[in-house]
mmCIF file of C-alpha atoms and ligand atoms in Angstrom:
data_model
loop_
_atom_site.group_PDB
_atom_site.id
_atom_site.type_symbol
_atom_site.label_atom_id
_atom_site.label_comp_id
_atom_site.label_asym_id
_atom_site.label_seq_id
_atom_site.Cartn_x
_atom_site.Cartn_y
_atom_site.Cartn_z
ATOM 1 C CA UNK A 24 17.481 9.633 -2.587
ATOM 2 C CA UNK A 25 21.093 9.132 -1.474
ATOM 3 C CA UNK A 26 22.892 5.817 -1.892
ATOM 4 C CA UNK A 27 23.691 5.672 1.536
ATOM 5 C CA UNK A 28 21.655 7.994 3.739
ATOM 6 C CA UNK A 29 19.439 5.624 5.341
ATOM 7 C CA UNK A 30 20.804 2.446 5.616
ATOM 8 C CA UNK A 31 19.903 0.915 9.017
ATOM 9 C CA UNK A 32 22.775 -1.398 9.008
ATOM 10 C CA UNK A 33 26.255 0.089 9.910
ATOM 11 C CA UNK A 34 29.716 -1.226 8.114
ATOM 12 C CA UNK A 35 30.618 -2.903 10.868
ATOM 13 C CA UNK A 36 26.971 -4.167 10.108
ATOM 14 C CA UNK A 37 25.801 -2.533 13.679
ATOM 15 C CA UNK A 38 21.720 -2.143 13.310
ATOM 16 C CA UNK A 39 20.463 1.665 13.861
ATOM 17 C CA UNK A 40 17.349 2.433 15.108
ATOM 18 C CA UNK A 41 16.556 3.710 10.936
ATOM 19 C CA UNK A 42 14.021 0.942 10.320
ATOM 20 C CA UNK A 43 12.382 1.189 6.925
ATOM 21 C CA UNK A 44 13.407 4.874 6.118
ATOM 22 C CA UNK A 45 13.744 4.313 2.495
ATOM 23 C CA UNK A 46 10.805 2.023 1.652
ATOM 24 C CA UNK A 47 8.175 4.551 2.133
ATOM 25 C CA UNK A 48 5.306 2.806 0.448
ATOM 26 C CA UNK A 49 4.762 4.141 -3.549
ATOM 27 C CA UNK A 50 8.814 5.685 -3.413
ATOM 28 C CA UNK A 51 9.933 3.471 -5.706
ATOM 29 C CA UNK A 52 9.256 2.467 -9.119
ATOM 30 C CA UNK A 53 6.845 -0.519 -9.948
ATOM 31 C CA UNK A 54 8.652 -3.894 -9.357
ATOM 32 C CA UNK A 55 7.976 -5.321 -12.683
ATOM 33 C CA UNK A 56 9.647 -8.187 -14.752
ATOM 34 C CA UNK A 57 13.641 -7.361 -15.556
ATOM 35 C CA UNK A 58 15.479 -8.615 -18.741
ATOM 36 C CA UNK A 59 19.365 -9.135 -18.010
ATOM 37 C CA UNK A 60 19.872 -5.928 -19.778
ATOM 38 C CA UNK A 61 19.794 -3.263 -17.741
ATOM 39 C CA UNK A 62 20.285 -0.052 -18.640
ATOM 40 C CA UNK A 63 21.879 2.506 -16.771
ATOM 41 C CA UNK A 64 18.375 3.602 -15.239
ATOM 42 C CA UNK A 65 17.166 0.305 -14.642
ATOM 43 C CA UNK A 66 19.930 -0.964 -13.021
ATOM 44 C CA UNK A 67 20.217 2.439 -10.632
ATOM 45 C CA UNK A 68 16.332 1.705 -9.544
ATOM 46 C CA UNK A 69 17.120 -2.273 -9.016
ATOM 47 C CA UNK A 70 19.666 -1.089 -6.364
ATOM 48 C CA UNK A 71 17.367 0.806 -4.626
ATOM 49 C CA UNK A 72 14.538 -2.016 -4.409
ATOM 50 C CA UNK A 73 13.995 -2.810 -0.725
ATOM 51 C CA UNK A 74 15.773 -5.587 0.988
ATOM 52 C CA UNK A 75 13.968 -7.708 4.203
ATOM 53 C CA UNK A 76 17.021 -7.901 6.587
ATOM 54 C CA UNK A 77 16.495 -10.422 9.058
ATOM 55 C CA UNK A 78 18.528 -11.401 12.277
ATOM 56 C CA UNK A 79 20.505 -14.148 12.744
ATOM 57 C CA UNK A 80 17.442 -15.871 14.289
ATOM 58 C CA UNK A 81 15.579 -15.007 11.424
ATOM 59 C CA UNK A 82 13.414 -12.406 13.297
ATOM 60 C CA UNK A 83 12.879 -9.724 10.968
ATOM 61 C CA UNK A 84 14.834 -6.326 11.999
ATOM 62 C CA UNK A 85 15.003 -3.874 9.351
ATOM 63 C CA UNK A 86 14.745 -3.016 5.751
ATOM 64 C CA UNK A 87 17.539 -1.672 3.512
ATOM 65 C CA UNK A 88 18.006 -0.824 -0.392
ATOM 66 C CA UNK A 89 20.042 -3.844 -2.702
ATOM 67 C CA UNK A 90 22.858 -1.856 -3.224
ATOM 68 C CA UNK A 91 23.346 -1.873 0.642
ATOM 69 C CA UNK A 92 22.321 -5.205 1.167
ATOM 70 C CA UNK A 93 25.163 -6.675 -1.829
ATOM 71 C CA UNK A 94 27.474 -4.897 0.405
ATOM 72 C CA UNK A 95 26.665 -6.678 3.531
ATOM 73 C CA UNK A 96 27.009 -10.132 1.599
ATOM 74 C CA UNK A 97 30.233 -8.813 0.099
ATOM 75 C CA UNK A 98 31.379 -8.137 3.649
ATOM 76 C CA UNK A 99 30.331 -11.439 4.729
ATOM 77 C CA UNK A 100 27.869 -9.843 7.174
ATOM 78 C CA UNK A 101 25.070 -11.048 5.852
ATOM 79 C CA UNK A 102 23.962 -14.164 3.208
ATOM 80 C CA UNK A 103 20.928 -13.649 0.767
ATOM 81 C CA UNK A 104 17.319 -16.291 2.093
ATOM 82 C CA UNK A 105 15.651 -15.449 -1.268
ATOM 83 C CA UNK A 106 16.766 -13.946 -4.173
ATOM 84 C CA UNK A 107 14.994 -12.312 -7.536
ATOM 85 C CA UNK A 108 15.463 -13.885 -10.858
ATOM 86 C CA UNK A 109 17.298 -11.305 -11.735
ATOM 87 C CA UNK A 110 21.314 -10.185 -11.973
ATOM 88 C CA UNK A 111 23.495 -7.742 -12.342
ATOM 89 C CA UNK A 112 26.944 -7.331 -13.658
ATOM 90 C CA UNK A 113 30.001 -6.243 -12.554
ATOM 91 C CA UNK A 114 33.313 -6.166 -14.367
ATOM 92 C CA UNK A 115 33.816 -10.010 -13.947
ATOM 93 C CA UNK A 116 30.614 -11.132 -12.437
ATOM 94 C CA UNK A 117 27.167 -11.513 -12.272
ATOM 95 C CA UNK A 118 25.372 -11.308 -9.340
ATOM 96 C CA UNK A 119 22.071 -12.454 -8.173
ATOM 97 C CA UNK A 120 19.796 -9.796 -6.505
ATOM 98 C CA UNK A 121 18.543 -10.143 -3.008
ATOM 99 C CA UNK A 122 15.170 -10.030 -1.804
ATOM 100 C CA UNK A 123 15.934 -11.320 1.729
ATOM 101 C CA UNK A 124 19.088 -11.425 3.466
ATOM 102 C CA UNK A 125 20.139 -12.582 6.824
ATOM 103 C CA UNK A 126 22.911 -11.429 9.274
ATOM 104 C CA UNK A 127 25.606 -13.874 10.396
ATOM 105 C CA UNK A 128 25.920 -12.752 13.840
ATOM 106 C CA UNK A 129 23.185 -11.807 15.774
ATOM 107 C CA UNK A 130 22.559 -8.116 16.418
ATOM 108 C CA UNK A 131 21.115 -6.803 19.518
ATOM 109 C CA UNK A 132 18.422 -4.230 18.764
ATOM 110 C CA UNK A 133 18.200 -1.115 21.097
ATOM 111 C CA UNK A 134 14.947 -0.314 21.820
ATOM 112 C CA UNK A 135 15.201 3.014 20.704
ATOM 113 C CA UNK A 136 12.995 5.013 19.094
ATOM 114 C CA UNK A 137 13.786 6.669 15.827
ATOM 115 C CA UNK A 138 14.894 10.020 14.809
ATOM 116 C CA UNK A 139 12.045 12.832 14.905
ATOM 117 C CA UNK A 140 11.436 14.047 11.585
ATOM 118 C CA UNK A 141 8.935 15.071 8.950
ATOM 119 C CA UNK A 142 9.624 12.056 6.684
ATOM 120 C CA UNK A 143 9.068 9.834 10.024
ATOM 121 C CA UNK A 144 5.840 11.414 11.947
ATOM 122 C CA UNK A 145 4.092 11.751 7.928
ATOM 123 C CA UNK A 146 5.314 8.056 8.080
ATOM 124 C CA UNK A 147 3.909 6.838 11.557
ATOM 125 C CA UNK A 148 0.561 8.658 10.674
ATOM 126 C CA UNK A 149 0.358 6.492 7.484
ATOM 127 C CA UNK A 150 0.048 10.065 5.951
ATOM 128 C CA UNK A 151 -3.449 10.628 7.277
ATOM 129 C CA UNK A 152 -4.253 13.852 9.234
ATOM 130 C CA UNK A 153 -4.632 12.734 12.272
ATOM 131 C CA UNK A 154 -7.848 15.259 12.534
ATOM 132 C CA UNK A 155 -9.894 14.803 8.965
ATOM 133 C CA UNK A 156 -8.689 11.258 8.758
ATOM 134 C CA UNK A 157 -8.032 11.628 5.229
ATOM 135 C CA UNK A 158 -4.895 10.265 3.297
ATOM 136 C CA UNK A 159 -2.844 12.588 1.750
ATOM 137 C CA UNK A 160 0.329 12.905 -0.605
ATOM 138 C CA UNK A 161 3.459 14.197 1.687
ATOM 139 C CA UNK A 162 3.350 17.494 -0.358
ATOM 140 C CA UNK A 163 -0.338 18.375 1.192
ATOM 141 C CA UNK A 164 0.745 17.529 4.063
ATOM 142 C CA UNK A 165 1.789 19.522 7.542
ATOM 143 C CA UNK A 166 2.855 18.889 10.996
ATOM 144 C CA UNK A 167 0.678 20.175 13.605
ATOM 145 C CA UNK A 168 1.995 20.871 16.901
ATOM 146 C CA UNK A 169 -1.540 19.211 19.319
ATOM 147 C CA UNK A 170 -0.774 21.941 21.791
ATOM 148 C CA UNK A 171 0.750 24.959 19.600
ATOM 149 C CA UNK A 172 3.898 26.268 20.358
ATOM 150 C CA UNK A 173 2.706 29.515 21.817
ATOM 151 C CA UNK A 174 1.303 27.323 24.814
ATOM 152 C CA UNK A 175 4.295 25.864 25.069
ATOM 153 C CA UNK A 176 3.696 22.721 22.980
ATOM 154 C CA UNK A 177 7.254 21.236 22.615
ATOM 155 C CA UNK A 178 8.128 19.432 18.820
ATOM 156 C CA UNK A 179 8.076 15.955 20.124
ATOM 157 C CA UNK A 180 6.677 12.693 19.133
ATOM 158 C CA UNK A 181 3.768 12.755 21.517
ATOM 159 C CA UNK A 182 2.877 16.362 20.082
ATOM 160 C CA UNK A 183 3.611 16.826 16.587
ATOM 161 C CA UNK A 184 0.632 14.507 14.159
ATOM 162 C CA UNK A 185 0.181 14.969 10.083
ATOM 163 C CA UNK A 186 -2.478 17.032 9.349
ATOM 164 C CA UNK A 187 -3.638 18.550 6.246
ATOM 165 C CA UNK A 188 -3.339 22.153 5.484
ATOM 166 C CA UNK A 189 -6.938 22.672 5.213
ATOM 167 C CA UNK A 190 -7.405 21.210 9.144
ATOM 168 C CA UNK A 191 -4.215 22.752 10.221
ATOM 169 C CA UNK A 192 -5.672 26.065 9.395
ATOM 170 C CA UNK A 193 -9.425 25.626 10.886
ATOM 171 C CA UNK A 194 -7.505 24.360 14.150
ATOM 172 C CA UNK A 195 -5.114 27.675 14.189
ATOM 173 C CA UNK A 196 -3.171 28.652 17.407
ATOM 174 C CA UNK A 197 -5.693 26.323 19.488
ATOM 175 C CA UNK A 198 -5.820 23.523 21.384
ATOM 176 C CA UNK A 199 -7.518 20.265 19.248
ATOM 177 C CA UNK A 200 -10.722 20.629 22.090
ATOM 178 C CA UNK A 201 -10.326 24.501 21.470
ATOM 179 C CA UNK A 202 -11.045 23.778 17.581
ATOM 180 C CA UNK A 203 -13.326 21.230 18.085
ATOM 181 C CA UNK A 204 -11.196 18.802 16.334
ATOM 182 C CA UNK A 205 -10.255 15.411 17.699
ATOM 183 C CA UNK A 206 -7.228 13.851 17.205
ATOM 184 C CA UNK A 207 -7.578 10.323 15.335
ATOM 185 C CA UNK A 208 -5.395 8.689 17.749
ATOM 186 C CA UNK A 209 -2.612 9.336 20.654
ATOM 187 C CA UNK A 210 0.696 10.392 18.608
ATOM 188 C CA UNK A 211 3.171 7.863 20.086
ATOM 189 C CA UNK A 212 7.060 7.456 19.209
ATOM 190 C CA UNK A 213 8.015 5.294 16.367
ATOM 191 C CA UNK A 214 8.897 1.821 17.597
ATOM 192 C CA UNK A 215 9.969 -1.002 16.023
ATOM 193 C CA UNK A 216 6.673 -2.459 16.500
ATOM 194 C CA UNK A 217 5.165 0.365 13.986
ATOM 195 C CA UNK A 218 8.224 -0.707 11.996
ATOM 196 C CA UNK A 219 7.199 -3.883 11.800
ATOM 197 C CA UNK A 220 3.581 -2.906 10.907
ATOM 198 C CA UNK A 221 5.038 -1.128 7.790
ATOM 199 C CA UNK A 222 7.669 -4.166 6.724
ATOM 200 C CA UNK A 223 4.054 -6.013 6.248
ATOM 201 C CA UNK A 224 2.796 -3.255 4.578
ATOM 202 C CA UNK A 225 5.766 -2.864 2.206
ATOM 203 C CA UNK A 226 5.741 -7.356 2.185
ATOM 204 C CA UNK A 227 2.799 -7.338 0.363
ATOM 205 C CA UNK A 228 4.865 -6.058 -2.545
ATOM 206 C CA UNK A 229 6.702 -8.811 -2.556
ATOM 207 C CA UNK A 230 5.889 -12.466 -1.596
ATOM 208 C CA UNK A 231 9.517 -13.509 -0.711
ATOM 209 C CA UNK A 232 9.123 -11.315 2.612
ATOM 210 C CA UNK A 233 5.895 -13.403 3.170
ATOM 211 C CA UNK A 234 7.054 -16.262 5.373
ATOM 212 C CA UNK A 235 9.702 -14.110 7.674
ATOM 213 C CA UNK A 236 6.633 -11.490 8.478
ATOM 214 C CA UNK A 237 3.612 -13.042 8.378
ATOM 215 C CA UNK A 238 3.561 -15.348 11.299
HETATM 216 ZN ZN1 ZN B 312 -7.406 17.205 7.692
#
């Protein structure tokens, strides 16, 4: 995973509608005790644990990696609500890692909807097919256009669901009612509201978050 890729918050510390695109639940290692002494590894993984961003009113807004969210505090964007017991070290400091941080000024947030993509639709679906309603790694995974293409089915959020390959090939070139299959739910565009759902999901990791998102 790039460094930078998916950070929600620009460098002028703008939000982007890129809610929680790196804290896929089970991406990242296990977030277990940490001795001062890093190594190399350690300390790469440690700047890719998730980061709770809140607002300025303390509404959380988005969730970025620590390496990203150091930045922000560098920049004076954003100060650090609760921290990990845990530092690293630069040339002539040591730093305390961030579990929450909050923005300075307050951000409006479009209500936009975020970019359609595999990673996002496997994410909205909670990688369930959306026909079998069985969870699935991402690599046994498809997407399944609900009305196929040859009937003009368009690759949208409201058409494209996870489904596994075993259901994606019983359904074919057909309609879900053509298959027989039924869909598990409506396929809706990722909102912040669904972004939200998954910051709780991705909270319980880590009872910092608790406060800011259980409410
Ligand atoms: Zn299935």
């Amino acid at each position: 995973m790039g460094a930078n890729r998916h950070m929600s918050v620009d460098s002028r510390g703008r939000y982007t509608p890129e809610v929680a695109s790196e804290v896929m639940p089970g991406s990242e290692g296990p977030a277990g005790s940490r001795s001062h002494n890093l190594n190399s590894t350690r300390r790469a993984s440690l700047m890719q644990e998730p980061v709770l961003v809140l607002n300025a009113t303390y509404e959380p807004i988005n969730v970025t990696a620590v390496r990203r969210a150091m930045v922000l505090m560098l920049k004076g964007v954003a100060q650090a609500e609760e921290m990990h017991n845990t530092e690293v070290h630069s040339a002539a400091h040591a730093h305390r890692v961030p579990s929450v941080i909050r923005l300075l000024a307050y951000r409006h947030i479009p209500q936009q909807s975020r970019a359609l993509s595999r990673k996002n639709i496997l994410l909205r679906d909670r990688n369930t097919c959306q026909f079998c309603v069985r969870v699935f790694p991402s690599s046994e995974l498809t997407l399944d256009h609900v009305v196929p293409r040859s009937r003009g089915g368009r690759s949208t959020w409201e058409n494209l669901v996870a489904c596994c390959y075993r259901c994606n090939n019983s359904k074919g070139d057909r309609t879900p009612e053509e298959a027989g299959l039924k869909l598990a739910r409506r396929p809706r565009p990722f909102t912040l509201h669904t972004s939200r759902q998954l910051m709780r999901l991705i909270g319980h990791r880590d009872e910092r978050w608790r406060k800011y998102l259980f409410y």
